[in-house]
């Protein structure tokens, strides 16, 4: 079993990302105009990937918070626990960068990234890719490219593919780490 | 357990974004506005709603809770 957030990530969120692949595959023409269109699509794809990964992280956090809140007694305290978990949640406003993700998930009672790294040794490299994705996402949305490291032509579909692969790998670990964490603190499987 | 999950998932939405609702916050009933439908993220697939509530003139809070916790205001 997997969390609802993870099933959304591999379902409707993956479908939306796949749409970009299809659009790129249907591009016609040659030369400069095609390259320009391909670059714009790659930029839009990167922004969408960041936003869908943020949505996944937010879904997973909400789901975990609700499982924890339901275990609280007396019942009158549950709303207060829910309010605390939702209060100033960085993933509601900020990018899904490692700092924001760690800040929100740590509040659920674990050292999140330590557990994620322990879960899969590849997550260290994946986390660096996530950082890179977020830097590009900001540069694209603000149209502010650092000429030393973020030259627009460097962002190709292949690069976005590698970020998506990293997000997929991390999503699997996030889901597993939080499932294990909930089992250890609640005494039963949540998914 | 499976039947309970299924009924929660298939139950028609009772409340939606923009609705005014009330809910218990500690020992008081407070009012807020639904600002987001988070979908079936609750236990057993229960629908979770995000509500914005102003507890005083200076502070706005947002809380996510299962639909069953809310009453239409």
GROMACS .gro file of C-alpha atoms in nm:
model
  264
    1UNK     CA    1   0.000   0.000   0.000
    2UNK     CA    2   0.100   0.361  -0.047
    3UNK     CA    3  -0.023   0.695   0.082
    4UNK     CA    4  -0.296   0.880  -0.107
    5UNK     CA    5  -0.041   1.153  -0.176
    6UNK     CA    6   0.194   0.905  -0.341
    7UNK     CA    7  -0.086   0.752  -0.548
    8UNK     CA    8  -0.176   1.100  -0.671
    9UNK     CA    9   0.189   1.161  -0.758
   10UNK     CA   10   0.205   0.849  -0.972
   11UNK     CA   11  -0.147   0.908  -1.110
   12UNK     CA   12  -0.294   1.247  -1.192
   13UNK     CA   13   0.028   1.441  -1.127
   14UNK     CA   14   0.231   1.209  -1.352
   15UNK     CA   15  -0.039   1.240  -1.621
   16UNK     CA   16  -0.008   1.619  -1.622
   17UNK     CA   17   0.370   1.601  -1.649
   18UNK     CA   18   0.342   1.346  -1.930
   19UNK     CA   19   0.135   1.598  -2.126
   20UNK     CA   20   0.449   1.806  -2.170
   21UNK     CA   21   0.629   1.510  -2.318
   22UNK     CA   22   0.348   1.466  -2.566
   23UNK     CA   23   0.349   1.836  -2.662
   24UNK     CA   24   0.722   1.828  -2.719
   25UNK     CA   25   0.687   1.515  -2.928
   26UNK     CA   26   0.432   1.688  -3.150
   27UNK     CA   27   0.652   1.991  -3.224
   28UNK     CA   28   0.705   2.049  -3.594
   29UNK     CA   29   0.941   2.271  -3.788
   30UNK     CA   30   1.317   2.300  -3.783
   31UNK     CA   31   1.598   2.523  -3.680
   32UNK     CA   32   1.570   2.821  -3.450
   33UNK     CA   33   1.193   2.828  -3.409
   34UNK     CA   34   1.179   2.464  -3.306
   35UNK     CA   35   1.470   2.507  -3.066
   36UNK     CA   36   1.304   2.814  -2.916
   37UNK     CA   37   0.973   2.629  -2.870
   38UNK     CA   38   1.150   2.324  -2.721
   39UNK     CA   39   1.332   2.547  -2.473
   40UNK     CA   40   1.011   2.721  -2.366
   41UNK     CA   41   0.843   2.386  -2.315
   42UNK     CA   42   1.139   2.259  -2.112
   43UNK     CA   43   1.117   2.571  -1.894
   44UNK     CA   44   0.743   2.531  -1.843
   45UNK     CA   45   0.793   2.160  -1.774
   46UNK     CA   46   1.050   2.240  -1.503
   47UNK     CA   47   0.813   2.486  -1.333
   48UNK     CA   48   0.528   2.235  -1.348
   49UNK     CA   49   0.752   1.960  -1.209
   50UNK     CA   50   0.846   2.179  -0.913
   51UNK     CA   51   0.483   2.265  -0.850
   52UNK     CA   52   0.364   1.904  -0.874
   53UNK     CA   53   0.638   1.787  -0.641
   54UNK     CA   54   0.538   2.061  -0.399
   55UNK     CA   55   0.179   1.936  -0.425
   56UNK     CA   56   0.291   1.580  -0.349
   57UNK     CA   57   0.492   1.690  -0.043
   58UNK     CA   58   0.202   1.899   0.080
   59UNK     CA   59  -0.045   1.610   0.032
   60UNK     CA   60   0.182   1.370   0.218
   61UNK     CA   61   0.230   1.617   0.502
   62UNK     CA   62  -0.145   1.677   0.537
   63UNK     CA   63  -0.212   1.306   0.534
   64UNK     CA   64   0.047   1.232   0.802
   65UNK     CA   65  -0.074   1.521   1.018
   66UNK     CA   66  -0.430   1.388   1.003
   67UNK     CA   67  -0.324   1.038   1.103
   68UNK     CA   68  -0.136   1.179   1.403
   69UNK     CA   69  -0.420   1.415   1.500
   70UNK     CA   70  -0.674   1.132   1.500
   71UNK     CA   71  -0.464   0.944   1.755
   72UNK     CA   72  -0.484   1.233   2.002
   73UNK     CA   73  -0.716   1.212   2.300
   74UNK     CA   74  -0.919   1.384   2.427
   75UNK     CA   75  -1.091   1.470   2.102
   76UNK     CA   76  -1.098   1.844   2.183
   77UNK     CA   77  -0.721   1.854   2.143
   78UNK     CA   78  -0.724   1.723   1.787
   79UNK     CA   79  -0.810   2.056   1.628
   80UNK     CA   80  -0.529   2.223   1.821
   81UNK     CA   81  -0.282   1.963   1.695
   82UNK     CA   82  -0.410   2.007   1.340
   83UNK     CA   83  -0.375   2.385   1.372
   84UNK     CA   84  -0.018   2.352   1.493
   85UNK     CA   85   0.083   2.127   1.204
   86UNK     CA   86  -0.078   2.361   0.950
   87UNK     CA   87   0.055   2.679   1.109
   88UNK     CA   88   0.320   2.852   0.894
   89UNK     CA   89   0.371   2.538   0.689
   90UNK     CA   90   0.643   2.635   0.447
   91UNK     CA   91   0.517   2.410   0.170
   92UNK     CA   92   0.196   2.615   0.155
   93UNK     CA   93   0.385   2.925   0.043
   94UNK     CA   94   0.742   2.835  -0.047
   95UNK     CA   95   0.922   2.616  -0.296
   96UNK     CA   96   0.966   2.244  -0.234
   97UNK     CA   97   1.334   2.293  -0.157
   98UNK     CA   98   1.513   2.063   0.090
   99UNK     CA   99   1.501   2.325   0.366
  100UNK     CA  100   1.127   2.380   0.343
  101UNK     CA  101   1.051   2.010   0.314
  102UNK     CA  102   1.270   1.928   0.613
  103UNK     CA  103   1.125   2.210   0.821
  104UNK     CA  104   0.766   2.089   0.771
  105UNK     CA  105   0.825   1.716   0.806
  106UNK     CA  106   1.060   1.748   1.104
  107UNK     CA  107   0.764   1.889   1.296
  108UNK     CA  108   0.595   1.550   1.263
  109UNK     CA  109   0.853   1.403   1.499
  110UNK     CA  110   1.152   1.281   1.300
  111UNK     CA  111   1.475   1.403   1.152
  112UNK     CA  112   1.330   1.381   0.805
  113UNK     CA  113   1.632   1.405   0.576
  114UNK     CA  114   1.840   1.179   0.800
  115UNK     CA  115   1.571   0.912   0.759
  116UNK     CA  116   1.542   0.976   0.384
  117UNK     CA  117   1.918   0.940   0.335
  118UNK     CA  118   1.917   0.624   0.545
  119UNK     CA  119   1.631   0.484   0.337
  120UNK     CA  120   1.821   0.507   0.007
  121UNK     CA  121   2.182   0.614  -0.047
  122UNK     CA  122   2.085   0.767  -0.385
  123UNK     CA  123   1.876   1.032  -0.208
  124UNK     CA  124   2.182   1.246  -0.143
  125UNK     CA  125   2.231   1.301  -0.516
  126UNK     CA  126   1.855   1.333  -0.567
  127UNK     CA  127   1.838   1.605  -0.305
  128UNK     CA  128   2.105   1.803  -0.494
  129UNK     CA  129   1.899   1.771  -0.810
  130UNK     CA  130   1.594   1.898  -0.623
  131UNK     CA  131   1.794   2.200  -0.512
  132UNK     CA  132   1.896   2.260  -0.873
  133UNK     CA  133   1.536   2.227  -0.991
  134UNK     CA  134   1.427   2.489  -0.739
  135UNK     CA  135   1.700   2.731  -0.848
  136UNK     CA  136   1.588   2.697  -1.208
  137UNK     CA  137   1.223   2.723  -1.112
  138UNK     CA  138   1.291   3.058  -0.943
  139UNK     CA  139   1.504   3.182  -1.232
  140UNK     CA  140   1.232   3.093  -1.485
  141UNK     CA  141   0.939   3.237  -1.292
  142UNK     CA  142   1.129   3.561  -1.219
  143UNK     CA  143   1.315   3.560  -1.552
  144UNK     CA  144   1.632   3.623  -1.359
  145UNK     CA  145   1.907   3.388  -1.477
  146UNK     CA  146   2.243   3.391  -1.307
  147UNK     CA  147   2.478   3.397  -1.610
  148UNK     CA  148   2.742   3.203  -1.418
  149UNK     CA  149   2.528   2.894  -1.365
  150UNK     CA  150   2.182   2.924  -1.518
  151UNK     CA  151   2.210   2.985  -1.890
  152UNK     CA  152   1.864   2.926  -2.042
  153UNK     CA  153   1.989   2.708  -2.332
  154UNK     CA  154   2.139   2.464  -2.081
  155UNK     CA  155   1.795   2.365  -1.958
  156UNK     CA  156   1.695   2.085  -2.193
  157UNK     CA  157   1.429   1.820  -2.174
  158UNK     CA  158   1.697   1.569  -2.075
  159UNK     CA  159   1.783   1.778  -1.770
  160UNK     CA  160   1.417   1.800  -1.667
  161UNK     CA  161   1.390   1.423  -1.713
  162UNK     CA  162   1.674   1.369  -1.470
  163UNK     CA  163   1.506   1.598  -1.216
  164UNK     CA  164   1.182   1.411  -1.259
  165UNK     CA  165   1.362   1.083  -1.201
  166UNK     CA  166   1.510   1.228  -0.882
  167UNK     CA  167   1.164   1.345  -0.768
  168UNK     CA  168   1.021   0.999  -0.839
  169UNK     CA  169   1.295   0.834  -0.635
  170UNK     CA  170   1.247   1.075  -0.346
  171UNK     CA  171   0.869   1.036  -0.355
  172UNK     CA  172   0.910   0.660  -0.305
  173UNK     CA  173   1.141   0.721  -0.009
  174UNK     CA  174   0.926   0.998   0.142
  175UNK     CA  175   0.623   0.770   0.130
  176UNK     CA  176   0.813   0.477   0.285
  177UNK     CA  177   0.986   0.688   0.553
  178UNK     CA  178   0.663   0.850   0.666
  179UNK     CA  179   0.474   0.521   0.656
  180UNK     CA  180   0.741   0.365   0.880
  181UNK     CA  181   0.743   0.668   1.107
  182UNK     CA  182   0.365   0.664   1.154
  183UNK     CA  183   0.375   0.292   1.227
  184UNK     CA  184   0.640   0.345   1.492
  185UNK     CA  185   0.459   0.628   1.672
  186UNK     CA  186   0.099   0.512   1.625
  187UNK     CA  187   0.153   0.138   1.659
  188UNK     CA  188  -0.028   0.047   1.338
  189UNK     CA  189   0.012   0.086   0.963
  190UNK     CA  190  -0.146   0.399   0.816
  191UNK     CA  191  -0.111   0.278   0.457
  192UNK     CA  192  -1.276  -0.125   0.786
  193UNK     CA  193  -1.280  -0.157   0.410
  194UNK     CA  194  -1.651  -0.073   0.394
  195UNK     CA  195  -1.593   0.236   0.606
  196UNK     CA  196  -1.318   0.356   0.376
  197UNK     CA  197  -1.530   0.298   0.073
  198UNK     CA  198  -1.827   0.492   0.209
  199UNK     CA  199  -1.610   0.789   0.299
  200UNK     CA  200  -1.456   0.798  -0.045
  201UNK     CA  201  -1.783   0.781  -0.231
  202UNK     CA  202  -1.987   1.013  -0.012
  203UNK     CA  203  -2.096   1.324  -0.207
  204UNK     CA  204  -1.933   1.651  -0.107
  205UNK     CA  205  -2.143   1.832   0.155
  206UNK     CA  206  -1.934   2.151   0.171
  207UNK     CA  207  -1.726   2.340  -0.082
  208UNK     CA  208  -1.476   2.621  -0.126
  209UNK     CA  209  -1.626   2.954  -0.020
  210UNK     CA  210  -1.873   2.803   0.228
  211UNK     CA  211  -1.886   2.948   0.576
  212UNK     CA  212  -1.851   2.678   0.838
  213UNK     CA  213  -1.814   2.639   1.210
  214UNK     CA  214  -1.606   2.391   1.406
  215UNK     CA  215  -1.486   2.322   1.758
  216UNK     CA  216  -1.155   2.491   1.836
  217UNK     CA  217  -1.066   2.371   2.183
  218UNK     CA  218  -1.385   2.429   2.380
  219UNK     CA  219  -1.520   2.710   2.161
  220UNK     CA  220  -1.709   2.689   1.836
  221UNK     CA  221  -1.554   2.926   1.582
  222UNK     CA  222  -1.643   3.022   1.227
  223UNK     CA  223  -1.431   3.024   0.916
  224UNK     CA  224  -1.438   3.000   0.537
  225UNK     CA  225  -1.334   2.697   0.336
  226UNK     CA  226  -1.043   2.802   0.115
  227UNK     CA  227  -0.934   2.470  -0.036
  228UNK     CA  228  -1.067   2.122  -0.097
  229UNK     CA  229  -0.768   1.895  -0.029
  230UNK     CA  230  -0.942   1.581  -0.147
  231UNK     CA  231  -0.940   1.238   0.015
  232UNK     CA  232  -0.628   1.280   0.228
  233UNK     CA  233  -0.800   1.186   0.553
  234UNK     CA  234  -0.792   0.851   0.727
  235UNK     CA  235  -0.987   0.600   0.519
  236UNK     CA  236  -0.991   0.844   0.229
  237UNK     CA  237  -1.203   1.100   0.411
  238UNK     CA  238  -1.226   1.438   0.243
  239UNK     CA  239  -1.008   1.706   0.402
  240UNK     CA  240  -1.092   2.076   0.378
  241UNK     CA  241  -0.871   2.375   0.450
  242UNK     CA  242  -1.047   2.652   0.638
  243UNK     CA  243  -0.935   3.008   0.711
  244UNK     CA  244  -1.041   3.147   1.045
  245UNK     CA  245  -0.983   3.488   1.201
  246UNK     CA  246  -0.963   3.443   1.576
  247UNK     CA  247  -0.889   3.809   1.641
  248UNK     CA  248  -0.838   4.124   1.429
  249UNK     CA  249  -0.466   4.055   1.391
  250UNK     CA  250  -0.435   3.683   1.331
  251UNK     CA  251  -0.564   3.463   1.053
  252UNK     CA  252  -0.513   3.088   1.084
  253UNK     CA  253  -0.559   2.811   0.833
  254UNK     CA  254  -0.646   2.462   0.951
  255UNK     CA  255  -0.703   2.138   0.763
  256UNK     CA  256  -0.965   1.899   0.896
  257UNK     CA  257  -1.195   1.620   0.777
  258UNK     CA  258  -1.527   1.738   0.638
  259UNK     CA  259  -1.716   1.566   0.921
  260UNK     CA  260  -1.569   1.810   1.172
  261UNK     CA  261  -1.742   2.107   1.009
  262UNK     CA  262  -2.095   2.238   1.028
  263UNK     CA  263  -2.240   2.477   0.770
  264UNK     CA  264  -2.263   2.821   0.937
   0.00000   0.00000   0.00000
